[in-house]
Coordinates of C-alpha atoms in Angstrom, one line a residue:
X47 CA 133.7 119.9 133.9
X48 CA 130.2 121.2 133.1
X49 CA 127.7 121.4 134.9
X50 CA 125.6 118.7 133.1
X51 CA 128.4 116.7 133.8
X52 CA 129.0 117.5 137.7
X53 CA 124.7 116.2 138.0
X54 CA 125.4 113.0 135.7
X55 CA 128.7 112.0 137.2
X56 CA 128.6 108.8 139.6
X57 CA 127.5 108.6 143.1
X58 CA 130.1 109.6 145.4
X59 CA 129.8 109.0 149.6
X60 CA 131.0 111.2 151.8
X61 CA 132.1 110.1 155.4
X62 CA 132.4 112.6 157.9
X63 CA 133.3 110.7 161.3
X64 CA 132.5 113.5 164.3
X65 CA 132.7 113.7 167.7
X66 CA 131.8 116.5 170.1
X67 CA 133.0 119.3 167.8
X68 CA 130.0 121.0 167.2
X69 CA 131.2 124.1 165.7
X70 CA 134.0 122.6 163.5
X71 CA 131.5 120.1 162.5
X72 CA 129.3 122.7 160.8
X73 CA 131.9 124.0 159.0
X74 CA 133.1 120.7 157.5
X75 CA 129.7 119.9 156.4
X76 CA 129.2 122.9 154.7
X77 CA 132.4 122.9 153.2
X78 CA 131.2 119.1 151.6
X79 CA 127.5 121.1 150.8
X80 CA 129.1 123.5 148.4
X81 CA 130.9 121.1 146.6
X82 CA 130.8 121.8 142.9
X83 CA 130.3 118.2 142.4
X84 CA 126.7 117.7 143.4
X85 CA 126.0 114.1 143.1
X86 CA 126.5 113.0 146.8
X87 CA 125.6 111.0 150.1
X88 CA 127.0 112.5 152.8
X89 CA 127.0 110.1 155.8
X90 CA 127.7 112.4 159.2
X91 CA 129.1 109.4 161.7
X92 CA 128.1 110.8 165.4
X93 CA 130.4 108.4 167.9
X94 CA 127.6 109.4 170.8
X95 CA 128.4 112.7 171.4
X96 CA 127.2 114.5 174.5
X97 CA 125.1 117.0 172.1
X98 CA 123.2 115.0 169.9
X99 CA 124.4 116.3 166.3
X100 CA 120.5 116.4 164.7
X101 CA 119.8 120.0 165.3
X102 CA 122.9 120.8 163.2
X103 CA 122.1 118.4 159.9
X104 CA 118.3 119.7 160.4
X105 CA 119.8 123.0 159.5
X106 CA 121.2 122.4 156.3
X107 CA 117.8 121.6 154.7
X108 CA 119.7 119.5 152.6
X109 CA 118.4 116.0 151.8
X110 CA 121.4 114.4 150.9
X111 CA 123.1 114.6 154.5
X112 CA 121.6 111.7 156.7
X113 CA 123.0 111.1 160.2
X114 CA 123.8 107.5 161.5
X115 CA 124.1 107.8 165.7
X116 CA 126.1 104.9 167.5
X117 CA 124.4 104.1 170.9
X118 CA 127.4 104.1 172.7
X119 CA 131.4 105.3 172.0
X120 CA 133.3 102.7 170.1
X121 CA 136.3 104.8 169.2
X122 CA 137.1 107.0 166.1
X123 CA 138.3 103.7 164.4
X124 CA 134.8 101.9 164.5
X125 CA 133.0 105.2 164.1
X126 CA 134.7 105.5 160.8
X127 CA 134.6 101.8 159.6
X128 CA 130.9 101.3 160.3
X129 CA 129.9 104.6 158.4
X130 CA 132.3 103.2 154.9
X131 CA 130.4 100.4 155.3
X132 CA 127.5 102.0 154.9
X133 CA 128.5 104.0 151.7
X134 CA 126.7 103.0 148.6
X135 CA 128.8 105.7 146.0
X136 CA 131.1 104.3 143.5
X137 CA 133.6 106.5 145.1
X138 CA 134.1 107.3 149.1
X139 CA 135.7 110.0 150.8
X140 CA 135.9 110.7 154.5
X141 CA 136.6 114.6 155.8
X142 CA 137.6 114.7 159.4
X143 CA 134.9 116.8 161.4
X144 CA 137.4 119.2 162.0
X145 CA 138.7 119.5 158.6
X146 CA 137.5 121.5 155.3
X147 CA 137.7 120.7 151.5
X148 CA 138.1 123.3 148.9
X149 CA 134.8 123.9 146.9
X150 CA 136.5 121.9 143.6
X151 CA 137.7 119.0 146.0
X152 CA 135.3 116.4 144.2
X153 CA 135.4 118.2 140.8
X154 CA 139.2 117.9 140.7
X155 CA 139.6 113.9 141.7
X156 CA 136.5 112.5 140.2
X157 CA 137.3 112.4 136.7
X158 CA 140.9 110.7 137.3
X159 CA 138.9 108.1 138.6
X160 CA 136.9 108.1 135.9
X161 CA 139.5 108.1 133.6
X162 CA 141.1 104.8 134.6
X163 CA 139.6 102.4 136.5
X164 CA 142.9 100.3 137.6
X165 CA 143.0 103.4 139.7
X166 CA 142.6 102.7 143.1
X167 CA 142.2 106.5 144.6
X168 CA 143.0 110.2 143.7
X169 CA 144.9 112.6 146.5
X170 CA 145.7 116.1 146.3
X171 CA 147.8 118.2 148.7
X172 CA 146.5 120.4 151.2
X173 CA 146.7 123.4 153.6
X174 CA 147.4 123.7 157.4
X175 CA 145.0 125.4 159.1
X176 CA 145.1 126.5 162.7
X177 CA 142.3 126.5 165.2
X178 CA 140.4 129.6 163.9
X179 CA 140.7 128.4 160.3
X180 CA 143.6 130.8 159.0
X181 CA 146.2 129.1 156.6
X182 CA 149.8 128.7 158.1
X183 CA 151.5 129.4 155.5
X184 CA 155.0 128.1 156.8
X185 CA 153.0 124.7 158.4
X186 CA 151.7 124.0 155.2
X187 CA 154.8 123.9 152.9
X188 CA 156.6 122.4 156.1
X189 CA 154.0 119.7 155.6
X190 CA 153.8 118.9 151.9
X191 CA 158.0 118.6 152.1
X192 CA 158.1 116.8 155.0
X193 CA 155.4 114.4 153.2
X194 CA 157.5 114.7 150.0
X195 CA 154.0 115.8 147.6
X196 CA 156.3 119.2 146.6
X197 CA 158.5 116.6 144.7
X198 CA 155.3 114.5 143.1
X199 CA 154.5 115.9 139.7
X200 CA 151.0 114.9 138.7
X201 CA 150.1 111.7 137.6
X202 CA 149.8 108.6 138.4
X203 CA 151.8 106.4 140.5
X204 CA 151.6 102.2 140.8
X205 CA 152.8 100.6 142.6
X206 CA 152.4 103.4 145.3
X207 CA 153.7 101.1 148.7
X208 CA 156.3 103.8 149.1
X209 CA 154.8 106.8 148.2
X210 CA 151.7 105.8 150.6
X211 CA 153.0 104.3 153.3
X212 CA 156.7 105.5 153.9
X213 CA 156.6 108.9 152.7
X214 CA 152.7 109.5 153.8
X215 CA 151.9 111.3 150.7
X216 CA 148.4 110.3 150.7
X217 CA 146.0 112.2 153.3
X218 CA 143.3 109.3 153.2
X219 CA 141.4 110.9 156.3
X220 CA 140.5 114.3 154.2
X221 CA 142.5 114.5 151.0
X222 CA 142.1 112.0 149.0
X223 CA 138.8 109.9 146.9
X224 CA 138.9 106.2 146.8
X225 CA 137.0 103.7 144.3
X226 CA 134.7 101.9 147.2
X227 CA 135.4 98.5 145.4
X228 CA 139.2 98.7 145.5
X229 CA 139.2 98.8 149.3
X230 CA 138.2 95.5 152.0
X231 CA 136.3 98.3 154.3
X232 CA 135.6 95.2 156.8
X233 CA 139.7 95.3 157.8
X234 CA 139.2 99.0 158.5
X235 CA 138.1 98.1 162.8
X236 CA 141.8 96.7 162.7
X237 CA 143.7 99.9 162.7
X238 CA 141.8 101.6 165.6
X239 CA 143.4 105.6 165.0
X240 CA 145.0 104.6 162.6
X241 CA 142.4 104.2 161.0
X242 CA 143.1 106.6 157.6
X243 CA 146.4 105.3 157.7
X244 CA 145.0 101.4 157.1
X245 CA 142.8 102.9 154.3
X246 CA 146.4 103.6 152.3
X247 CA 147.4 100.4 152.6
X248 CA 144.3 98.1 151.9
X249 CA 144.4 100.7 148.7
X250 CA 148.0 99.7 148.4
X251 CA 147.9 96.1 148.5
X252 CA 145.0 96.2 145.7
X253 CA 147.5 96.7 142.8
X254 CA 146.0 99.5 142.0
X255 CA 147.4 102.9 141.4
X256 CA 146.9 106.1 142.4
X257 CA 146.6 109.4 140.8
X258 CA 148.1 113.1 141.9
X259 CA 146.6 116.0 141.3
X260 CA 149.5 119.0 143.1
X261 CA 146.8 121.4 143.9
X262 CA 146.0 122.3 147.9
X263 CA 142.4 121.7 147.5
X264 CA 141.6 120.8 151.5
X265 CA 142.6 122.0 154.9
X266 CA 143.7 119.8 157.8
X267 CA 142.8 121.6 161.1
X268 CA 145.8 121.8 164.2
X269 CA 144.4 122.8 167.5
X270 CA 144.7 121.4 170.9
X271 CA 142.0 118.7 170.9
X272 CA 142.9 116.6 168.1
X273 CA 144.1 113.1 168.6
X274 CA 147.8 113.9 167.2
X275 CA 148.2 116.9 169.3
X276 CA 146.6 114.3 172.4
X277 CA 148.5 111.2 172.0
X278 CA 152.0 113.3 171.7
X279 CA 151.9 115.0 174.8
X280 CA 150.8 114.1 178.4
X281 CA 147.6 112.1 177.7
X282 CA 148.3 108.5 178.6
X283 CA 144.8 106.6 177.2
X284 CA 145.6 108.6 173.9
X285 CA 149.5 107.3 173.6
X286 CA 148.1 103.4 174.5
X287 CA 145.2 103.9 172.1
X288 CA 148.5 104.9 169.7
X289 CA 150.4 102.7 170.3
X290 CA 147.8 99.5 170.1
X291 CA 147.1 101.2 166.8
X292 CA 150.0 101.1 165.4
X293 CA 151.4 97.5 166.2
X294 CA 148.0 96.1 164.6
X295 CA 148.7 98.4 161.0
X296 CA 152.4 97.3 161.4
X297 CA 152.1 93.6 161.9
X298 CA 149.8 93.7 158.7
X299 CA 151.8 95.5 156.9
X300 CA 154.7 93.3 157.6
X301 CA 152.8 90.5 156.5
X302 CA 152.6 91.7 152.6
X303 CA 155.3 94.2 152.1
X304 CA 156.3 93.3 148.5
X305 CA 160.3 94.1 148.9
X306 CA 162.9 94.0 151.9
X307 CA 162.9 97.7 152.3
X308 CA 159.0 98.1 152.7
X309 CA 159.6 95.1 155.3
X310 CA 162.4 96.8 157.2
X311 CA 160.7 100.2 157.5
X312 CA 157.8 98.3 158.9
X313 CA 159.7 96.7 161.3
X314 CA 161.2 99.7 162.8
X315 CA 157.9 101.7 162.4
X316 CA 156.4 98.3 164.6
X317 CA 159.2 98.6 167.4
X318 CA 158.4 102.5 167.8
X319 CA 154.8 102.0 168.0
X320 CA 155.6 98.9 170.8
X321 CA 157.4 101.7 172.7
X322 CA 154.9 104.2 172.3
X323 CA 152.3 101.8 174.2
X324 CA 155.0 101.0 176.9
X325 CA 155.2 104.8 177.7
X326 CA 151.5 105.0 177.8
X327 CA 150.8 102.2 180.4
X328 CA 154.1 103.6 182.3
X329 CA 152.3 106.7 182.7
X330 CA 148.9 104.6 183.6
X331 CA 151.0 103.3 186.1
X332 CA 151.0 100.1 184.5
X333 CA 154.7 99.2 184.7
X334 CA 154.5 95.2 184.9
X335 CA 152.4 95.7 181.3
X336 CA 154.8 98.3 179.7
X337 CA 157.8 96.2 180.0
X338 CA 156.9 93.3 177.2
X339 CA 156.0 95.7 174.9
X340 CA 159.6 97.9 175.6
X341 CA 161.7 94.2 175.7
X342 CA 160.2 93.1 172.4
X343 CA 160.8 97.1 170.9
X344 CA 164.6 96.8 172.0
X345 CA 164.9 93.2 169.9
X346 CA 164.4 95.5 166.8
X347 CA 166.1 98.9 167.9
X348 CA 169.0 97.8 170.6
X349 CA 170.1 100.9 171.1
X350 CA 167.2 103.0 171.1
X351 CA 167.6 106.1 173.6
X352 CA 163.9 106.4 174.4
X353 CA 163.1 102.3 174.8
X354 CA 166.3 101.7 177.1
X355 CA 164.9 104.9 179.3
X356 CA 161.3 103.6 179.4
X357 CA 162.1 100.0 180.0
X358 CA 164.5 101.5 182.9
X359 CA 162.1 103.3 184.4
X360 CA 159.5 100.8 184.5
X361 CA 161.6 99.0 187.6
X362 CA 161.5 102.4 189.8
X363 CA 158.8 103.1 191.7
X364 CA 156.4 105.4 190.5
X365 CA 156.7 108.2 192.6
X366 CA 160.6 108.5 191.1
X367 CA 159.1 107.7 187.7
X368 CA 156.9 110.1 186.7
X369 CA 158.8 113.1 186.6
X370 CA 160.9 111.8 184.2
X371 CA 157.8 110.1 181.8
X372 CA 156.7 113.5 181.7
X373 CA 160.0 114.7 179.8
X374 CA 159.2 115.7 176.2
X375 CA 162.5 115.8 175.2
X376 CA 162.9 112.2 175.8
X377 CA 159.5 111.1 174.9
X378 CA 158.0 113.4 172.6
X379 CA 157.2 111.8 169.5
X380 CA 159.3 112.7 166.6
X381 CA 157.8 114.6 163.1
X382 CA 157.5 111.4 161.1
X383 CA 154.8 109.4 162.9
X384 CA 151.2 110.0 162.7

């Protein structure tokens, strides 16, 4: 791509959803400044943090960075699906505030796009960072098997249900460049933290394809803080928010999977999620509220360990609960889920 080129090429928005991650924030900005694709919006997304985020775009002296504030916290899922609706790019990308893209992110997946417009996105692969910003080396190829991109040659792929959805492939939060028109951004407030996750399957259910390019060119973040790391251990508003999450993607995915296999793994996925908010509100102390959720889970999975444990202790009284909804070995959640 020349340069001429990478100045001409279309409009693309860049969503950066942040809250109160100051320092990890300026990095992912810059990392979207020195993009060797130039022609951008980038649309910082500040979900009211406790130090207002201004001082840090001021810095930049860059005109194409504009901040949009919400007044009060409405969750990472609105914060996210208020600032797509705002993009006005041909394409959109989103980079999590504590993530980073390679300076040839844009310059690799634009012209894909380009290419073929019954495309509905471009993904790449990616590194795994830790806290300080080194690569884990190990994490990273752990990662791109355990998302099964080291078998993808590149290409394009459509349908892509599987590929997106069941094997997770497709990073949508910081990996990946989506045509704004194949997408119904409205639907996006559905999937709550999920909310990256939805973006795969409203891209899905377009007919559209999508196109692989095998080359690591972003870095998702692991450190202590993030909502992954959060909702799987002790935190009990960050396993509800999970777990209301995931029956609202599920249900909708179950509603148009194309084949009985998509259907089925939906169905599961939907009974793990309903057990995931059970254990939350069990350790809200919410037992009477857990156990529809844990009854409804056990019509799908009848002999699943972790349901039959929650829905028991749900009947003990507290006190004798919680030890045991603090075992990770029991309710830890397992590699697969987000």
């Amino acid at each position: 791509m020349t340069a001429e080129t990478k100045h001409q090429g279309p409009l693309v928005s860049v969503i950066i959803p942040t809250y109160n991650r100051p320092d990890y924030l300026k990095q992912a900005i810059a990392s979207v400044v020195q993009q060797t694709y130039t022609n951008l919006e980038i649309i910082v997304s500040d979900d009211c943090s406790p130090e207002h985020p201004q001082p840090i775009i001021d810095a930049f002296q860059d005109a194409r960075i504009r901040l949009r504030r919400n007044p009060t916290n409405l969750g990472i899922g609105l914060n996210a699906t208020y600032a797509f609706k705002e993009a006005q790019g041909k394409y959109v990308a989103s980079l999590n505030d504590d993530d980073l893209w390679c300076p040839d992110f844009l310059e690799k997946l634009v012209p894909p796009l380009e290419a073929d417009p019954d495309l509905a996105l471009a993904f790449c692969d990616y590194f795994i960072i830790n806290s300080e910003g080194t690569i884990d080396a190990p994490a990273t190829e752990k990662q791109s098997c355990r998302e099964k991109r080291h078998q993808l040659q590149a290409g394009i792929y459509r349908p892509f249900w599987e590929l997106g959805l069941i094997d997770r492939s497709v990073f949508a939060a910081s990996a990946a460049l989506i045509r704004c028109e194949a997408v119904a951004w409205e639907r996006l407030q559905e999937a709550g933290v999920f909310w990256d996750y939805y973006i795969s399957y409203l891209a899905c259910r377009s007919g559209q394809g999508a196109y692989y390019c095998p080359e690591r060119l972003a870095c998702y973040r692991i450190h202590a803080q993030s909502e992954n790391m959060t909702s799987g251990n002790r935190n009990a508003q960050a396993k509800i928010r999970k777990g209301k999450a995931g029956i609202a993607c599920y249900e909708s995915f179950m509603a148009d999977a194309p084949n009985p296999k998509l259907r089925k793994y939906f169905e599961r996925e939907w009974a793990y999620a309903n057990t995931t908010l059970g254990i939350g509100l069990l350790r809200a102390n919410q037992a009477i509220a857990a156990r529809p959720y844990l009854l409804r889970s056990l019509q799908y999975q009848k002999l699943n360990l972790r349901t039959m444990v929650a829905l028991a202790l749900s009947f003990i009284p507290q006190s004798l609960a919680s030890p045991f909804l603090q075992m990770r070995n029991v309710f830890a959640e397992h590699s697969n889920h987000l």
